[in-house]
Amino acid sequence: MKNSFFIFILLIFSTHCYSQESVMLKGKILTDSIEAPIHIINITAEKGTVTEANGEFTVEVKDNDLLLFSSVQFQKKEILVTPQILSSGALEIELQEELTELDEVRLHQFSGNLGNDIEGIKTFDPRIIGFALSDKEPLSIEERKLAAITSPNDPVGVLYGIISGQKKMYEKAIENSKLSALVYKARDLMPDEFYTETLKLKENKIVDFLYYCSRKPNFKELVNKNDPLILMEFVKEMITEYNEFIQD
């Protein structure tokens, strides 16, 4: 009886130790084409890899690790490593394409009141009349309005923009809009669990923390690398400085 109990305890202990051992998990992204490498980040272990051209990858994991699949081409996806995944020895992942906005073209008639004309400019989807689509980043509303009052072909509009103060207002709005987009891009590169569990941030402080990080001159460059591992190292260096800042 004692021997049976001892063997039972040994089996439980062995199973627990096995579940805590790291293994190399192979996997593949199921998609027709991959335009750029996909990052596979082990958030728990803070390690990562990228896919091969055919979508295959190998990543070091253990039970209960959180994996993040991140790419500019696809929507990010998180997978929790389970005993079932470990026992299968392979992981197949389907990712959703990341949709991008189409350019818009303006159609409008001037009324003679330039201020009202700028505010009332309407847009339409160019696919309606079969226009070729541009691969350029579409302009924001503020950028379009700024372009309307700074065109060298419209000296009256340029003068109006300066006198009314709208030129400076739109320039500031564009700056704020681009910063906001950069901050939320940084947040989307990493899951909330990294901010709340690794950095010990409250969820309602994540965006505030990233705005603080954006003051650093290399923030934009790091975010635009689209590499969560590089960004993780940066924000881990920033968290102590941020905590000291909010306590002052």
mmCIF file with all atom_site columns, C-alpha atoms in Angstrom, residues 64 161 217-218:
data_model
loop_
_atom_site.group_PDB
_atom_site.id
_atom_site.type_symbol
_atom_site.label_atom_id
_atom_site.label_alt_id
_atom_site.label_comp_id
_atom_site.label_asym_id
_atom_site.label_entity_id
_atom_site.label_seq_id
_atom_site.pdbx_PDB_ins_code
_atom_site.Cartn_x
_atom_site.Cartn_y
_atom_site.Cartn_z
_atom_site.occupancy
_atom_site.B_iso_or_equiv
_atom_site.pdbx_formal_charge
_atom_site.auth_seq_id
_atom_site.auth_comp_id
_atom_site.auth_asym_id
_atom_site.auth_atom_id
_atom_site.pdbx_PDB_model_num
ATOM 1 C CA . ASN A 1 64  ? 0.442  28.098 -19.771 1.00 0.00 ? 64  ASN A CA 1
ATOM 2 C CA . GLY A 1 161 ? -5.638 80.360 -43.201 1.00 0.00 ? 161 GLY A CA 1
ATOM 3 C CA . PRO A 1 217 ? 13.149 60.685 -29.593 1.00 0.00 ? 217 PRO A CA 1
ATOM 4 C CA . ASN A 1 218 ? 13.521 57.014 -30.584 1.00 0.00 ? 218 ASN A CA 1
#
